[in-house]
Amino acid sequence: YNPWKFIVFVFVHNQSLDISAGVDTALEARNGIIDPYGNIGAGDQGTVYGYATNETRELLPLPLVLSLRIVKRIDECRKGKIIKGIMPDGKAQVTIEYEGDKAIRVKTVVISVQHHKDKSQEELKTDIINNVLWQCFDDFPLDDDTELLINPSGRFVEGGPGADTGLTGRKIMVDTYGGLASHGGGALCGKDPTKVDRSGAYMARYIAKNIVWSGLAEKCEVAISYAIGKANPVAVDVTSFSSGKVSDEDLAELIKEIFNLRPGAIIENLALRNAIYSDTASYGHFSSPLFSWENLDYDLNLSKAVEKYENRKAEN
């Protein structure tokens, strides 16, 4: 398996005229509402989710952050020839034991790494423990009871799509929140930003992250629902898991007041017409501070908005 020797055939055709009619001219525009962001309708119906938690500095779930560290470190070891005889295919999974909301210990680490046919499993396991695990768990160490499963199926010589053919959209959980938050079911990859499966999910993450960063909640899940061909969302919902400084209903109202959730506005505000999407193919959609939807720039606005909102409620 050599990922640099593939021949790529690109077959792209125009979008369905029926869908284009709703995307290019939103329902609001067809009803005579003139607005610079009201022209682009959502490219599909559905609910998208964004999530953030303060248990890590990345504001992502700890098991996901640790798994990402592992795969990034394995790539470093392969590219830098720190570990000999490993190949590009692989994955990692970390199971954390919690007491309530507090992470207590690492229960299990599962790592699968493609390797050369002559590399023994014993050598591979030693290399991974010495060159990967100790570096990745320095701030949340393993203990004597942590179960380490390195290539638990045995040999992993054949890798890549030739060995296990897949398609885009199959890794929607590991590429978002590691199964620790809700997902609307639509793949993010392979879609332009008029498709809210992608742009809406990025916006929902952006909002949730800024809510947590501003201290309005310790963890937060934002849900935004769209109808195809309509610019404005049909529903906005927030769950703070009883960690919010204000009620979930108030947070939802604040989101609708502060953030423009129409696809055209999301595309502009998050600069989603830029050629950034190839970087999301590795390590997921929320793992890089270079992504615009990972910016933390609304915390002051959110704090002020909460204060104004509470004052308005008190006056009424």
Coordinates of C-alpha atoms in Angstrom, one line a residue:
Y1 CA 0.0 0.0 0.0
N2 CA 1.6 3.2 -1.2
P3 CA -0.7 6.2 -0.9
W4 CA 1.4 8.3 -3.2
K5 CA 1.0 5.9 -6.2
F6 CA -2.7 6.0 -6.7
I7 CA -4.3 7.1 -9.9
V8 CA -7.2 9.4 -9.1
F9 CA -10.1 9.7 -11.5
V10 CA -12.4 12.7 -10.9
F11 CA -16.0 12.6 -12.2
V12 CA -18.0 15.6 -11.2
H13 CA -21.3 16.7 -12.7
N14 CA -23.7 19.5 -12.0
Q15 CA -26.0 19.3 -9.0
S16 CA -29.6 18.4 -9.6
L17 CA -31.5 21.3 -11.0
D18 CA -34.3 20.7 -8.4
I19 CA -31.8 21.0 -5.5
S20 CA -29.9 24.0 -7.1
A21 CA -33.2 25.9 -7.4
G22 CA -33.6 25.8 -3.6
V23 CA -30.0 26.3 -2.8
D24 CA -29.3 29.2 -5.2
T25 CA -32.6 31.0 -4.3
A26 CA -33.7 30.3 -0.8
L27 CA -37.4 30.1 0.2
E28 CA -37.1 33.5 1.9
A29 CA -35.9 35.1 -1.3
R30 CA -38.6 33.4 -3.3
N31 CA -41.1 34.9 -0.9
G32 CA -39.7 38.4 -1.6
I33 CA -37.5 38.9 1.5
I34 CA -34.5 40.8 0.4
D35 CA -31.4 40.1 2.5
P36 CA -27.7 39.5 1.5
Y37 CA -27.6 36.2 3.4
G38 CA -31.1 35.1 2.5
N39 CA -30.3 34.0 -1.1
I40 CA -28.6 30.7 -0.2
G41 CA -30.9 28.0 1.1
A42 CA -29.7 24.9 3.0
G43 CA -28.6 22.2 0.7
D44 CA -30.4 19.5 2.6
Q45 CA -32.7 18.9 5.6
G46 CA -31.5 17.6 8.9
T47 CA -30.1 18.4 12.3
V48 CA -26.4 19.1 12.9
Y49 CA -24.7 19.0 16.3
G50 CA -21.7 20.8 17.8
Y51 CA -20.1 19.9 21.1
A52 CA -17.5 21.2 23.5
T53 CA -16.3 20.3 27.0
N54 CA -13.8 22.0 29.3
E55 CA -12.1 18.7 30.3
T56 CA -9.3 19.4 27.8
R57 CA -7.6 22.5 26.5
E58 CA -8.8 21.6 23.0
L59 CA -12.4 21.6 24.5
L60 CA -12.9 18.1 23.1
P61 CA -13.6 14.9 25.0
L62 CA -10.5 13.4 26.7
P63 CA -10.7 10.0 25.1
L64 CA -10.8 11.6 21.6
V65 CA -7.9 13.9 22.4
L66 CA -5.7 11.0 23.7
S67 CA -6.6 8.9 20.6
L68 CA -5.6 11.8 18.3
R69 CA -2.3 12.2 20.1
I70 CA -1.5 8.5 19.5
V71 CA -2.2 8.6 15.8
K72 CA -0.3 11.8 15.3
R73 CA 2.7 10.5 17.2
I74 CA 2.6 7.2 15.2
D75 CA 2.7 9.3 12.0
E76 CA 5.7 11.3 13.4
C77 CA 7.5 8.1 14.2
R78 CA 6.9 6.6 10.8
K79 CA 7.8 9.8 8.8
G80 CA 10.9 10.4 11.0
K81 CA 11.9 6.8 10.9
I82 CA 11.9 6.6 14.7
I83 CA 10.0 3.3 14.4
K84 CA 11.2 1.2 11.5
G85 CA 8.8 -1.0 9.5
I86 CA 5.5 0.6 10.1
M87 CA 3.2 1.7 7.3
P88 CA 0.5 4.5 6.8
D89 CA -2.7 2.6 7.8
G90 CA -3.8 2.5 11.4
K91 CA -6.1 3.7 14.1
A92 CA -6.4 4.2 17.9
Q93 CA -9.0 4.1 20.6
V94 CA -8.8 5.1 24.2
T95 CA -11.3 4.1 26.9
I96 CA -11.4 6.3 30.0
E97 CA -13.0 5.4 33.3
Y98 CA -15.1 8.2 34.8
E99 CA -16.6 8.8 38.2
G100 CA -19.5 11.1 37.4
D101 CA -17.9 13.7 35.1
K102 CA -14.4 13.3 36.4
A103 CA -11.9 11.2 34.4
I104 CA -10.2 8.8 36.8
R105 CA -7.9 6.5 34.8
V106 CA -7.1 5.1 31.4
K107 CA -8.9 1.7 31.2
T108 CA -7.9 0.5 27.7
V109 CA -5.8 1.6 24.8
V110 CA -6.3 -0.1 21.5
I111 CA -3.9 0.6 18.6
S112 CA -3.8 -1.0 15.2
V113 CA -0.7 -0.2 13.0
Q114 CA 0.1 -1.5 9.6
H115 CA 3.6 -3.0 9.5
H116 CA 6.1 -4.7 7.2
K117 CA 5.8 -8.4 6.9
D118 CA 9.2 -9.0 8.6
K119 CA 8.4 -6.9 11.7
S120 CA 7.4 -9.1 14.7
Q121 CA 4.5 -8.3 16.9
E122 CA 6.8 -8.3 20.0
E123 CA 9.0 -5.7 18.4
L124 CA 6.1 -3.6 17.2
K125 CA 4.5 -3.6 20.7
T126 CA 7.8 -2.6 22.3
D127 CA 8.3 0.2 19.8
I128 CA 4.8 1.6 20.3
I129 CA 5.1 1.5 24.1
N130 CA 8.5 3.2 24.2
N131 CA 8.1 5.7 21.4
V132 CA 4.4 6.5 21.4
L133 CA 2.5 5.8 24.6
W134 CA 4.9 7.3 27.2
Q135 CA 4.9 10.5 25.1
C136 CA 1.2 10.7 24.7
F137 CA 0.1 10.0 28.3
D138 CA 2.6 12.1 30.2
D139 CA -0.1 14.3 31.7
F140 CA -2.7 11.5 32.1
P141 CA -0.5 8.5 32.8
L142 CA -1.3 4.8 32.3
D143 CA -1.4 2.6 35.4
D144 CA -0.6 -1.1 36.0
D145 CA -4.1 -2.2 35.3
T146 CA -4.5 -0.3 32.0
E147 CA -5.1 -2.9 29.2
L148 CA -2.8 -2.3 26.2
L149 CA -4.1 -3.9 23.0
I150 CA -1.6 -3.4 20.2
N151 CA -2.6 -5.1 16.9
P152 CA -5.0 -7.4 18.8
S153 CA -6.0 -9.2 15.6
G154 CA -2.3 -10.2 15.0
R155 CA -0.6 -9.4 11.7
F156 CA -1.6 -6.1 9.9
V157 CA 0.5 -6.2 6.7
E158 CA -2.1 -5.5 4.1
G159 CA -3.6 -2.0 4.5
G160 CA -5.3 0.9 2.8
P161 CA -8.4 0.8 0.6
G162 CA -7.0 -2.2 -1.3
A163 CA -7.3 -4.3 1.8
D164 CA -10.5 -2.9 3.3
T165 CA -12.4 -0.9 0.8
G166 CA -14.5 1.9 2.2
L167 CA -16.1 5.2 1.2
T168 CA -16.4 8.7 2.4
G169 CA -18.7 9.2 5.4
R170 CA -18.0 6.0 7.3
K171 CA -15.9 7.7 10.0
I172 CA -18.4 10.4 11.1
M173 CA -18.0 9.7 14.8
V174 CA -14.2 9.4 15.2
D175 CA -13.9 12.5 12.9
T176 CA -16.1 14.6 15.2
Y177 CA -16.4 13.8 18.9
G178 CA -15.4 10.2 19.2
G179 CA -19.0 9.0 19.9
L180 CA -19.3 11.1 23.0
A181 CA -21.7 13.6 21.5
S182 CA -24.7 13.5 19.2
H183 CA -24.4 13.3 15.4
G184 CA -27.1 14.0 12.8
G185 CA -25.9 11.1 10.6
G186 CA -24.8 13.1 7.6
A187 CA -21.1 12.9 6.5
L188 CA -19.1 16.1 6.6
C189 CA -16.6 15.1 4.0
G190 CA -17.2 15.3 0.2
K191 CA -19.6 18.3 0.5
D192 CA -19.4 21.9 -0.4
P193 CA -20.4 24.5 2.3
T194 CA -24.0 25.0 1.1
K195 CA -24.5 21.5 2.6
V196 CA -25.3 22.1 6.2
D197 CA -24.1 18.6 7.1
R198 CA -20.7 20.3 6.8
S199 CA -21.1 24.1 7.3
G200 CA -23.9 23.7 9.9
A201 CA -21.8 21.2 11.9
Y202 CA -18.8 23.5 11.8
M203 CA -21.0 26.4 13.0
A204 CA -22.5 24.3 15.8
R205 CA -19.0 23.4 17.0
Y206 CA -17.9 27.0 16.8
I207 CA -20.9 28.1 19.0
A208 CA -20.5 25.3 21.5
K209 CA -16.8 25.9 21.9
N210 CA -17.2 29.7 22.4
I211 CA -20.0 29.0 25.0
V212 CA -17.7 26.7 27.0
W213 CA -14.7 29.0 26.6
S214 CA -16.7 32.0 27.8
G215 CA -17.6 30.1 31.0
L216 CA -21.3 29.9 30.3
A217 CA -21.2 26.1 30.6
E218 CA -18.7 23.4 31.4
K219 CA -19.9 21.4 28.5
C220 CA -22.4 22.1 25.8
E221 CA -24.1 20.5 22.8
V222 CA -25.7 22.7 20.2
A223 CA -28.3 21.3 17.7
I224 CA -29.4 23.2 14.6
S225 CA -32.1 21.9 12.3
Y226 CA -32.6 23.0 8.7
A227 CA -35.1 22.5 5.9
I228 CA -33.8 22.1 2.3
G229 CA -34.1 25.3 0.3
K230 CA -34.7 27.5 3.4
A231 CA -32.0 29.8 4.7
N232 CA -33.1 30.2 8.3
P233 CA -32.9 27.2 10.6
V234 CA -36.2 25.7 11.7
A235 CA -35.0 25.0 15.2
V236 CA -32.1 25.7 17.6
D237 CA -31.6 23.7 20.8
V238 CA -28.9 23.7 23.5
T239 CA -28.0 21.1 26.1
S240 CA -25.6 22.1 28.8
F241 CA -25.9 18.9 30.9
S242 CA -26.9 20.9 34.0
S243 CA -23.5 22.8 33.8
G244 CA -24.8 26.1 32.4
K245 CA -24.8 29.4 34.2
V246 CA -28.1 30.2 32.5
S247 CA -30.8 27.9 31.4
D248 CA -30.6 25.9 28.2
E249 CA -33.6 27.8 26.9
D250 CA -31.9 31.1 27.5
L251 CA -28.7 29.8 25.8
A252 CA -30.7 28.8 22.7
E253 CA -32.3 32.3 22.6
L254 CA -28.9 33.9 22.9
I255 CA -27.6 31.9 20.1
K256 CA -30.4 33.0 17.8
E257 CA -29.8 36.6 18.8
I258 CA -26.0 36.6 18.4
F259 CA -25.1 34.2 15.6
N260 CA -26.3 34.3 12.0
L261 CA -27.1 30.7 11.3
R262 CA -28.1 31.0 7.6
P263 CA -25.8 29.1 5.2
G264 CA -24.7 32.2 3.4
A265 CA -23.6 33.9 6.6
I266 CA -21.9 30.8 7.9
I267 CA -19.9 30.4 4.6
E268 CA -18.8 34.1 4.8
N269 CA -18.1 34.3 8.6
L270 CA -16.1 31.1 8.7
A271 CA -14.5 31.6 5.3
L272 CA -15.7 28.3 4.0
R273 CA -15.0 29.0 0.4
N274 CA -11.3 28.7 1.1
A275 CA -9.4 25.5 0.1
I276 CA -9.1 24.1 3.6
Y277 CA -11.0 20.8 3.4
S278 CA -8.1 18.5 2.6
D279 CA -6.7 19.1 6.0
T280 CA -9.9 17.7 7.6
A281 CA -9.2 14.3 6.1
S282 CA -6.5 13.6 8.7
Y283 CA -7.2 13.6 12.5
G284 CA -10.8 14.8 12.1
H285 CA -12.6 18.1 11.7
F286 CA -12.0 19.7 15.0
S287 CA -8.4 18.9 15.8
S288 CA -6.6 22.0 14.4
P289 CA -6.5 25.5 15.7
L290 CA -6.0 26.7 12.1
F291 CA -9.6 25.8 11.2
S292 CA -11.8 29.0 11.3
W293 CA -14.6 27.2 13.2
E294 CA -12.1 26.4 16.0
N295 CA -11.5 30.1 16.7
L296 CA -12.3 31.5 20.1
D297 CA -13.5 35.0 19.4
Y298 CA -17.0 35.3 20.7
D299 CA -16.4 34.8 24.5
L300 CA -16.6 38.5 25.3
N301 CA -19.7 39.1 23.1
L302 CA -21.4 36.1 24.7
S303 CA -20.7 37.3 28.3
K304 CA -22.1 40.7 27.5
A305 CA -25.1 39.2 25.7
V306 CA -25.9 37.1 28.7
E307 CA -25.8 40.1 31.0
K308 CA -28.0 42.1 28.7
Y309 CA -30.4 39.2 28.2
E310 CA -30.7 38.7 32.0
N311 CA -31.3 42.4 32.5
R312 CA -34.1 42.4 29.8
K313 CA -35.7 39.4 31.5
A314 CA -35.6 41.2 34.9
E315 CA -37.2 44.3 33.4
N316 CA -40.0 42.3 31.9

